[in-house]
Amino acid sequence: MAVFVALGAFLMTLAGGWTAQRVTDRRHLVLGLAGGLMLGVVGLDLLPEALEAAGEEIFGVPAALLLFVAGFLGAHMVERLLAVRQASHGGGEHDGRTPQVGLTAAAAMVGHSAMDGVAIGAAFQVGGGMGAAVAVAVIAHDFADGFNTYTITTLYGNARRKAVAMLVADAAAPVLGAASTMLFTIPGHLLGGYLGFFGGALLYLAAAEILPEAHHDHPARSTLLCTLAGVTFIWLVVGIAE
């Protein structure tokens, strides 16, 4: 049942990536929406889940928040190191952005989608009701995952075929993750730490890259409205799942 439900996430991810491809003439709106979706996923979904799963504190600070900050700083350092390495080897950049950063970010999205599949499988192990609730949340926000995976990959100057390949990998990841739960389960505190770290990295991409690019050439009110729409969509998804 968990693998069957994960097939819904597969289709929804592809739908999100297809949508991102079809609106290239409104790139600033695409980026504004992607930034809002990413911000909503981090603030309204990943971080609350991380705090609940990894509740222990280290020197008075929840471990999930420490890993959240580490993820943000880690994404920043990886981007800078890749940019320096590219420049030292005489490689080109796309509008000041290094293509490898886009691939790395997309790979992180694929890893997160695999964990979504694991979450579906683990929830069905607890019970059918829990599994259904988690499945609804995952399938709904996998549209945003597919949308963001394609957008991030192309934003950094990667070819369309690479973006499509990452999109397909992101779509297949929940199915493989759900299937893996027939072999093992992940302790709750480790899952919470992962969610915190990934949330920090995703917030960096949204705040430092996606949203500034969205407003660079088109500082329009419509772009801001798309960002607000993205956040609102994730809020509704989380509310329905609860």
PDB file of C-alpha atoms in Angstrom:
ATOM      1  CA  MET A   1       0.000   0.000   0.000  1.00  0.00           C
ATOM      2  CA  ALA A   2       2.809   2.444   0.867  1.00  0.00           C
ATOM      3  CA  VAL A   3       4.535   1.872  -2.488  1.00  0.00           C
ATOM      4  CA  PHE A   4       1.223   2.241  -4.332  1.00  0.00           C
ATOM      5  CA  VAL A   5       0.539   5.569  -2.587  1.00  0.00           C
ATOM      6  CA  ALA A   6       4.090   6.717  -3.358  1.00  0.00           C
ATOM      7  CA  LEU A   7       3.269   6.362  -7.056  1.00  0.00           C
ATOM      8  CA  GLY A   8       0.932   9.313  -6.545  1.00  0.00           C
ATOM      9  CA  ALA A   9       3.925  11.331  -5.332  1.00  0.00           C
ATOM     10  CA  PHE A  10       5.799  10.214  -8.470  1.00  0.00           C
ATOM     11  CA  LEU A  11       3.104  11.613 -10.754  1.00  0.00           C
ATOM     12  CA  MET A  12       2.679  14.813  -8.732  1.00  0.00           C
ATOM     13  CA  THR A  13       6.427  15.517  -8.850  1.00  0.00           C
ATOM     14  CA  LEU A  14       6.451  15.142 -12.630  1.00  0.00           C
ATOM     15  CA  ALA A  15       3.446  17.476 -12.836  1.00  0.00           C
ATOM     16  CA  GLY A  16       5.319  20.121 -10.851  1.00  0.00           C
ATOM     17  CA  GLY A  17       8.372  19.906 -13.103  1.00  0.00           C
ATOM     18  CA  TRP A  18       6.207  20.003 -16.244  1.00  0.00           C
ATOM     19  CA  THR A  19       4.532  23.171 -14.969  1.00  0.00           C
ATOM     20  CA  ALA A  20       7.913  24.817 -14.358  1.00  0.00           C
ATOM     21  CA  GLN A  21       8.954  24.023 -17.951  1.00  0.00           C
ATOM     22  CA  ARG A  22       5.789  25.426 -19.513  1.00  0.00           C
ATOM     23  CA  VAL A  23       5.992  28.900 -18.011  1.00  0.00           C
ATOM     24  CA  THR A  24       9.502  29.918 -19.091  1.00  0.00           C
ATOM     25  CA  ASP A  25       8.166  33.178 -20.564  1.00  0.00           C
ATOM     26  CA  ARG A  26       7.153  34.181 -17.033  1.00  0.00           C
ATOM     27  CA  ARG A  27      10.425  33.219 -15.379  1.00  0.00           C
ATOM     28  CA  HIS A  28      10.186  35.853 -12.650  1.00  0.00           C
ATOM     29  CA  LEU A  29       6.767  34.529 -11.641  1.00  0.00           C
ATOM     30  CA  VAL A  30       8.074  30.952 -11.642  1.00  0.00           C
ATOM     31  CA  LEU A  31      10.971  31.931  -9.376  1.00  0.00           C
ATOM     32  CA  GLY A  32       8.715  33.977  -7.106  1.00  0.00           C
ATOM     33  CA  LEU A  33       6.362  31.007  -6.705  1.00  0.00           C
ATOM     34  CA  ALA A  34       9.272  28.592  -6.195  1.00  0.00           C
ATOM     35  CA  GLY A  35      10.714  30.829  -3.474  1.00  0.00           C
ATOM     36  CA  GLY A  36       7.350  30.964  -1.704  1.00  0.00           C
ATOM     37  CA  LEU A  37       6.895  27.206  -1.923  1.00  0.00           C
ATOM     38  CA  MET A  38      10.375  26.610  -0.516  1.00  0.00           C
ATOM     39  CA  LEU A  39       9.849  29.123   2.305  1.00  0.00           C
ATOM     40  CA  GLY A  40       6.517  27.530   3.164  1.00  0.00           C
ATOM     41  CA  VAL A  41       7.919  24.003   3.144  1.00  0.00           C
ATOM     42  CA  VAL A  42      10.777  25.054   5.461  1.00  0.00           C
ATOM     43  CA  GLY A  43       8.859  27.212   7.938  1.00  0.00           C
ATOM     44  CA  LEU A  44       5.531  25.395   8.044  1.00  0.00           C
ATOM     45  CA  ASP A  45       6.446  21.774   7.399  1.00  0.00           C
ATOM     46  CA  LEU A  46      10.108  20.786   7.806  1.00  0.00           C
ATOM     47  CA  LEU A  47      11.077  22.859  10.853  1.00  0.00           C
ATOM     48  CA  PRO A  48       8.016  21.979  13.000  1.00  0.00           C
ATOM     49  CA  GLU A  49       8.493  18.293  12.134  1.00  0.00           C
ATOM     50  CA  ALA A  50      12.192  18.521  12.994  1.00  0.00           C
ATOM     51  CA  LEU A  51      11.543  20.166  16.356  1.00  0.00           C
ATOM     52  CA  GLU A  52       8.971  17.527  17.245  1.00  0.00           C
ATOM     53  CA  ALA A  53      11.140  14.579  16.185  1.00  0.00           C
ATOM     54  CA  ALA A  54      14.461  15.835  17.589  1.00  0.00           C
ATOM     55  CA  GLY A  55      13.382  17.628  20.742  1.00  0.00           C
ATOM     56  CA  GLU A  56      16.564  17.262  22.810  1.00  0.00           C
ATOM     57  CA  GLU A  57      18.576  20.397  23.574  1.00  0.00           C
ATOM     58  CA  ILE A  58      22.300  21.122  23.337  1.00  0.00           C
ATOM     59  CA  PHE A  59      23.453  23.981  25.581  1.00  0.00           C
ATOM     60  CA  GLY A  60      19.890  25.265  25.826  1.00  0.00           C
ATOM     61  CA  VAL A  61      19.147  25.171  22.084  1.00  0.00           C
ATOM     62  CA  PRO A  62      17.053  22.458  20.385  1.00  0.00           C
ATOM     63  CA  ALA A  63      19.272  20.157  18.342  1.00  0.00           C
ATOM     64  CA  ALA A  64      17.002  20.582  15.324  1.00  0.00           C
ATOM     65  CA  LEU A  65      17.598  24.350  15.335  1.00  0.00           C
ATOM     66  CA  LEU A  66      21.357  23.900  15.590  1.00  0.00           C
ATOM     67  CA  LEU A  67      21.248  21.585  12.587  1.00  0.00           C
ATOM     68  CA  PHE A  68      18.966  24.065  10.810  1.00  0.00           C
ATOM     69  CA  VAL A  69      21.639  26.767  11.169  1.00  0.00           C
ATOM     70  CA  ALA A  70      24.320  24.240  10.162  1.00  0.00           C
ATOM     71  CA  GLY A  71      22.357  23.432   7.012  1.00  0.00           C
ATOM     72  CA  PHE A  72      22.062  27.111   6.104  1.00  0.00           C
ATOM     73  CA  LEU A  73      25.786  27.704   6.632  1.00  0.00           C
ATOM     74  CA  GLY A  74      26.654  24.435   4.903  1.00  0.00           C
ATOM     75  CA  ALA A  75      24.742  25.429   1.766  1.00  0.00           C
ATOM     76  CA  HIS A  76      26.486  28.813   1.769  1.00  0.00           C
ATOM     77  CA  MET A  77      29.944  27.266   2.141  1.00  0.00           C
ATOM     78  CA  VAL A  78      29.314  24.656  -0.548  1.00  0.00           C
ATOM     79  CA  GLU A  79      28.204  27.341  -2.982  1.00  0.00           C
ATOM     80  CA  ARG A  80      31.253  29.499  -2.285  1.00  0.00           C
ATOM     81  CA  LEU A  81      33.695  26.578  -2.449  1.00  0.00           C
ATOM     82  CA  LEU A  82      32.275  25.357  -5.747  1.00  0.00           C
ATOM     83  CA  ALA A  83      32.382  28.881  -7.171  1.00  0.00           C
ATOM     84  CA  VAL A  84      36.028  29.312  -6.139  1.00  0.00           C
ATOM     85  CA  ARG A  85      36.953  25.902  -7.524  1.00  0.00           C
ATOM     86  CA  GLN A  86      35.214  26.672 -10.811  1.00  0.00           C
ATOM     87  CA  ALA A  87      37.020  30.011 -11.119  1.00  0.00           C
ATOM     88  CA  SER A  88      40.436  28.513 -10.307  1.00  0.00           C
ATOM     89  CA  HIS A  89      40.009  25.980 -13.122  1.00  0.00           C
ATOM     90  CA  GLY A  90      38.952  28.631 -15.579  1.00  0.00           C
ATOM     91  CA  GLY A  91      35.378  27.379 -15.780  1.00  0.00           C
ATOM     92  CA  GLY A  92      32.522  29.633 -16.682  1.00  0.00           C
ATOM     93  CA  GLU A  93      29.516  30.566 -14.623  1.00  0.00           C
ATOM     94  CA  HIS A  94      25.945  31.273 -15.598  1.00  0.00           C
ATOM     95  CA  ASP A  95      25.119  34.849 -14.578  1.00  0.00           C
ATOM     96  CA  GLY A  96      27.544  34.515 -11.674  1.00  0.00           C
ATOM     97  CA  ARG A  97      26.172  31.110 -10.668  1.00  0.00           C
ATOM     98  CA  THR A  98      27.980  27.793 -10.734  1.00  0.00           C
ATOM     99  CA  PRO A  99      26.076  24.932 -12.467  1.00  0.00           C
ATOM    100  CA  GLN A 100      27.377  22.374  -9.936  1.00  0.00           C
ATOM    101  CA  VAL A 101      25.538  24.230  -7.179  1.00  0.00           C
ATOM    102  CA  GLY A 102      22.256  23.686  -8.997  1.00  0.00           C
ATOM    103  CA  LEU A 103      22.971  19.980  -9.395  1.00  0.00           C
ATOM    104  CA  THR A 104      23.982  19.683  -5.736  1.00  0.00           C
ATOM    105  CA  ALA A 105      20.800  21.435  -4.619  1.00  0.00           C
ATOM    106  CA  ALA A 106      18.684  19.240  -6.894  1.00  0.00           C
ATOM    107  CA  ALA A 107      20.419  16.134  -5.519  1.00  0.00           C
ATOM    108  CA  ALA A 108      19.491  17.298  -2.019  1.00  0.00           C
ATOM    109  CA  MET A 109      15.874  17.608  -3.189  1.00  0.00           C
ATOM    110  CA  VAL A 110      16.057  14.022  -4.472  1.00  0.00           C
ATOM    111  CA  GLY A 111      17.362  12.877  -1.092  1.00  0.00           C
ATOM    112  CA  HIS A 112      14.541  14.689   0.650  1.00  0.00           C
ATOM    113  CA  SER A 113      11.976  13.085  -1.656  1.00  0.00           C
ATOM    114  CA  ALA A 114      13.396   9.669  -0.778  1.00  0.00           C
ATOM    115  CA  MET A 115      12.859  10.529   2.878  1.00  0.00           C
ATOM    116  CA  ASP A 116       9.270  11.493   2.016  1.00  0.00           C
ATOM    117  CA  GLY A 117       8.810   7.938   0.763  1.00  0.00           C
ATOM    118  CA  VAL A 118      10.335   6.585   3.957  1.00  0.00           C
ATOM    119  CA  ALA A 119       7.881   8.744   5.930  1.00  0.00           C
ATOM    120  CA  ILE A 120       4.945   7.252   3.996  1.00  0.00           C
ATOM    121  CA  GLY A 121       6.144   3.709   4.623  1.00  0.00           C
ATOM    122  CA  ALA A 122       6.813   4.334   8.310  1.00  0.00           C
ATOM    123  CA  ALA A 123       3.388   5.948   8.763  1.00  0.00           C
ATOM    124  CA  PHE A 124       1.633   2.934   7.216  1.00  0.00           C
ATOM    125  CA  GLN A 125       3.538   0.727   9.643  1.00  0.00           C
ATOM    126  CA  VAL A 126       1.902   2.696  12.472  1.00  0.00           C
ATOM    127  CA  GLY A 127      -1.586   2.463  10.983  1.00  0.00           C
ATOM    128  CA  GLY A 128      -3.740   3.085   7.925  1.00  0.00           C
ATOM    129  CA  GLY A 129      -5.087   6.412   9.174  1.00  0.00           C
ATOM    130  CA  MET A 130      -1.648   7.776   9.920  1.00  0.00           C
ATOM    131  CA  GLY A 131      -0.371   6.536   6.567  1.00  0.00           C
ATOM    132  CA  ALA A 132      -3.206   8.231   4.685  1.00  0.00           C
ATOM    133  CA  ALA A 133      -2.611  11.569   6.432  1.00  0.00           C
ATOM    134  CA  VAL A 134       1.110  11.534   5.714  1.00  0.00           C
ATOM    135  CA  ALA A 135       0.494  10.412   2.129  1.00  0.00           C
ATOM    136  CA  VAL A 136      -1.843  13.369   1.459  1.00  0.00           C
ATOM    137  CA  ALA A 137       0.749  15.826   2.758  1.00  0.00           C
ATOM    138  CA  VAL A 138       3.606  14.252   0.807  1.00  0.00           C
ATOM    139  CA  ILE A 139       1.714  13.955  -2.478  1.00  0.00           C
ATOM    140  CA  ALA A 140       0.496  17.553  -2.262  1.00  0.00           C
ATOM    141  CA  HIS A 141       3.868  19.088  -1.553  1.00  0.00           C
ATOM    142  CA  ASP A 142       5.692  16.866  -4.046  1.00  0.00           C
ATOM    143  CA  PHE A 143       4.221  19.137  -6.719  1.00  0.00           C
ATOM    144  CA  ALA A 144       6.323  21.870  -5.137  1.00  0.00           C
ATOM    145  CA  ASP A 145       9.330  19.540  -4.983  1.00  0.00           C
ATOM    146  CA  GLY A 146       9.155  18.800  -8.709  1.00  0.00           C
ATOM    147  CA  PHE A 147       8.607  22.459  -9.493  1.00  0.00           C
ATOM    148  CA  ASN A 148      11.583  23.494  -7.360  1.00  0.00           C
ATOM    149  CA  THR A 149      13.911  20.719  -8.554  1.00  0.00           C
ATOM    150  CA  TYR A 150      13.530  21.698 -12.210  1.00  0.00           C
ATOM    151  CA  THR A 151      13.687  25.426 -11.434  1.00  0.00           C
ATOM    152  CA  ILE A 152      16.811  25.221  -9.268  1.00  0.00           C
ATOM    153  CA  THR A 153      18.684  23.048 -11.779  1.00  0.00           C
ATOM    154  CA  THR A 154      18.002  25.364 -14.722  1.00  0.00           C
ATOM    155  CA  LEU A 155      18.520  28.546 -12.683  1.00  0.00           C
ATOM    156  CA  TYR A 156      22.210  27.699 -12.315  1.00  0.00           C
ATOM    157  CA  GLY A 157      22.719  27.246 -16.060  1.00  0.00           C
ATOM    158  CA  ASN A 158      22.408  23.480 -16.401  1.00  0.00           C
ATOM    159  CA  ALA A 159      21.084  22.052 -19.661  1.00  0.00           C
ATOM    160  CA  ARG A 160      17.420  21.096 -19.910  1.00  0.00           C
ATOM    161  CA  ARG A 161      18.278  17.392 -20.198  1.00  0.00           C
ATOM    162  CA  LYS A 162      20.077  17.519 -16.830  1.00  0.00           C
ATOM    163  CA  ALA A 163      17.111  19.277 -15.269  1.00  0.00           C
ATOM    164  CA  VAL A 164      14.745  16.633 -16.653  1.00  0.00           C
ATOM    165  CA  ALA A 165      17.038  13.853 -15.394  1.00  0.00           C
ATOM    166  CA  MET A 166      17.039  15.352 -11.889  1.00  0.00           C
ATOM    167  CA  LEU A 167      13.260  15.747 -12.088  1.00  0.00           C
ATOM    168  CA  VAL A 168      12.787  12.061 -12.969  1.00  0.00           C
ATOM    169  CA  ALA A 169      15.141  11.057 -10.140  1.00  0.00           C
ATOM    170  CA  ASP A 170      13.168  13.266  -7.742  1.00  0.00           C
ATOM    171  CA  ALA A 171       9.913  11.647  -8.895  1.00  0.00           C
ATOM    172  CA  ALA A 172      11.241   8.100  -8.465  1.00  0.00           C
ATOM    173  CA  ALA A 173      12.799   8.768  -5.049  1.00  0.00           C
ATOM    174  CA  PRO A 174       9.566   8.550  -2.953  1.00  0.00           C
ATOM    175  CA  VAL A 175       8.718   5.171  -4.479  1.00  0.00           C
ATOM    176  CA  LEU A 176      12.165   3.801  -3.639  1.00  0.00           C
ATOM    177  CA  GLY A 177      11.997   5.349  -0.173  1.00  0.00           C
ATOM    178  CA  ALA A 178       8.625   3.767   0.545  1.00  0.00           C
ATOM    179  CA  ALA A 179       9.882   0.385  -0.671  1.00  0.00           C
ATOM    180  CA  SER A 180      12.930   0.639   1.596  1.00  0.00           C
ATOM    181  CA  THR A 181      10.745   0.658   4.728  1.00  0.00           C
ATOM    182  CA  MET A 182      10.102  -3.026   4.147  1.00  0.00           C
ATOM    183  CA  LEU A 183      13.770  -3.530   5.093  1.00  0.00           C
ATOM    184  CA  PHE A 184      14.476  -0.978   7.875  1.00  0.00           C
ATOM    185  CA  THR A 185      13.174   2.001   9.814  1.00  0.00           C
ATOM    186  CA  ILE A 186      14.837   5.297  10.790  1.00  0.00           C
ATOM    187  CA  PRO A 187      14.968   6.377  14.460  1.00  0.00           C
ATOM    188  CA  GLY A 188      12.868   9.468  15.103  1.00  0.00           C
ATOM    189  CA  HIS A 189      15.691  11.646  16.461  1.00  0.00           C
ATOM    190  CA  LEU A 190      17.872  11.013  13.381  1.00  0.00           C
ATOM    191  CA  LEU A 191      14.990  11.859  11.079  1.00  0.00           C
ATOM    192  CA  GLY A 192      14.393  15.097  12.994  1.00  0.00           C
ATOM    193  CA  GLY A 193      18.049  16.080  12.683  1.00  0.00           C
ATOM    194  CA  TYR A 194      17.983  15.458   8.955  1.00  0.00           C
ATOM    195  CA  LEU A 195      14.844  17.571   8.505  1.00  0.00           C
ATOM    196  CA  GLY A 196      16.420  20.456  10.420  1.00  0.00           C
ATOM    197  CA  PHE A 197      19.629  20.365   8.378  1.00  0.00           C
ATOM    198  CA  PHE A 198      17.813  20.086   5.055  1.00  0.00           C
ATOM    199  CA  GLY A 199      15.448  22.910   6.033  1.00  0.00           C
ATOM    200  CA  GLY A 200      18.381  25.245   6.670  1.00  0.00           C
ATOM    201  CA  ALA A 201      19.932  24.448   3.288  1.00  0.00           C
ATOM    202  CA  LEU A 202      16.606  24.947   1.528  1.00  0.00           C
ATOM    203  CA  LEU A 203      16.035  28.290   3.247  1.00  0.00           C
ATOM    204  CA  TYR A 204      19.448  29.497   2.068  1.00  0.00           C
ATOM    205  CA  LEU A 205      18.592  28.675  -1.539  1.00  0.00           C
ATOM    206  CA  ALA A 206      15.231  30.419  -1.277  1.00  0.00           C
ATOM    207  CA  ALA A 207      16.440  33.563   0.491  1.00  0.00           C
ATOM    208  CA  ALA A 208      19.885  34.021  -1.056  1.00  0.00           C
ATOM    209  CA  GLU A 209      19.310  32.795  -4.607  1.00  0.00           C
ATOM    210  CA  ILE A 210      15.750  32.152  -5.768  1.00  0.00           C
ATOM    211  CA  LEU A 211      13.927  35.235  -4.450  1.00  0.00           C
ATOM    212  CA  PRO A 212      16.666  37.788  -5.311  1.00  0.00           C
ATOM    213  CA  GLU A 213      16.763  36.396  -8.860  1.00  0.00           C
ATOM    214  CA  ALA A 214      12.972  36.604  -9.101  1.00  0.00           C
ATOM    215  CA  HIS A 215      13.033  40.338  -8.377  1.00  0.00           C
ATOM    216  CA  HIS A 216      16.264  41.161 -10.239  1.00  0.00           C
ATOM    217  CA  ASP A 217      14.817  41.967 -13.670  1.00  0.00           C
ATOM    218  CA  HIS A 218      11.119  42.118 -12.796  1.00  0.00           C
ATOM    219  CA  PRO A 219      10.554  43.770  -9.401  1.00  0.00           C
ATOM    220  CA  ALA A 220       6.814  43.475 -10.011  1.00  0.00           C
ATOM    221  CA  ARG A 221       3.977  43.235  -7.549  1.00  0.00           C
ATOM    222  CA  SER A 222       2.831  40.066  -9.319  1.00  0.00           C
ATOM    223  CA  THR A 223       6.110  38.355  -8.380  1.00  0.00           C
ATOM    224  CA  LEU A 224       5.519  39.120  -4.715  1.00  0.00           C
ATOM    225  CA  LEU A 225       1.963  37.827  -5.005  1.00  0.00           C
ATOM    226  CA  CYS A 226       3.307  34.559  -6.458  1.00  0.00           C
ATOM    227  CA  THR A 227       5.632  34.220  -3.465  1.00  0.00           C
ATOM    228  CA  LEU A 228       2.742  34.781  -1.062  1.00  0.00           C
ATOM    229  CA  ALA A 229       0.666  32.265  -3.042  1.00  0.00           C
ATOM    230  CA  GLY A 230       3.423  29.660  -2.671  1.00  0.00           C
ATOM    231  CA  VAL A 231       3.576  30.104   1.103  1.00  0.00           C
ATOM    232  CA  THR A 232      -0.233  30.045   1.372  1.00  0.00           C
ATOM    233  CA  PHE A 233      -0.438  26.845  -0.675  1.00  0.00           C
ATOM    234  CA  ILE A 234       1.937  25.020   1.681  1.00  0.00           C
ATOM    235  CA  TRP A 235       0.012  26.411   4.679  1.00  0.00           C
ATOM    236  CA  LEU A 236      -3.205  24.927   3.278  1.00  0.00           C
ATOM    237  CA  VAL A 237      -1.509  21.590   2.588  1.00  0.00           C
ATOM    238  CA  VAL A 238      -0.158  21.401   6.130  1.00  0.00           C
ATOM    239  CA  GLY A 239      -3.525  22.417   7.576  1.00  0.00           C
ATOM    240  CA  ILE A 240      -5.420  19.787   5.571  1.00  0.00           C
ATOM    241  CA  ALA A 241      -2.914  17.108   6.567  1.00  0.00           C
ATOM    242  CA  GLU A 242      -3.351  17.963  10.238  1.00  0.00           C
TER     243      GLU A 242
END
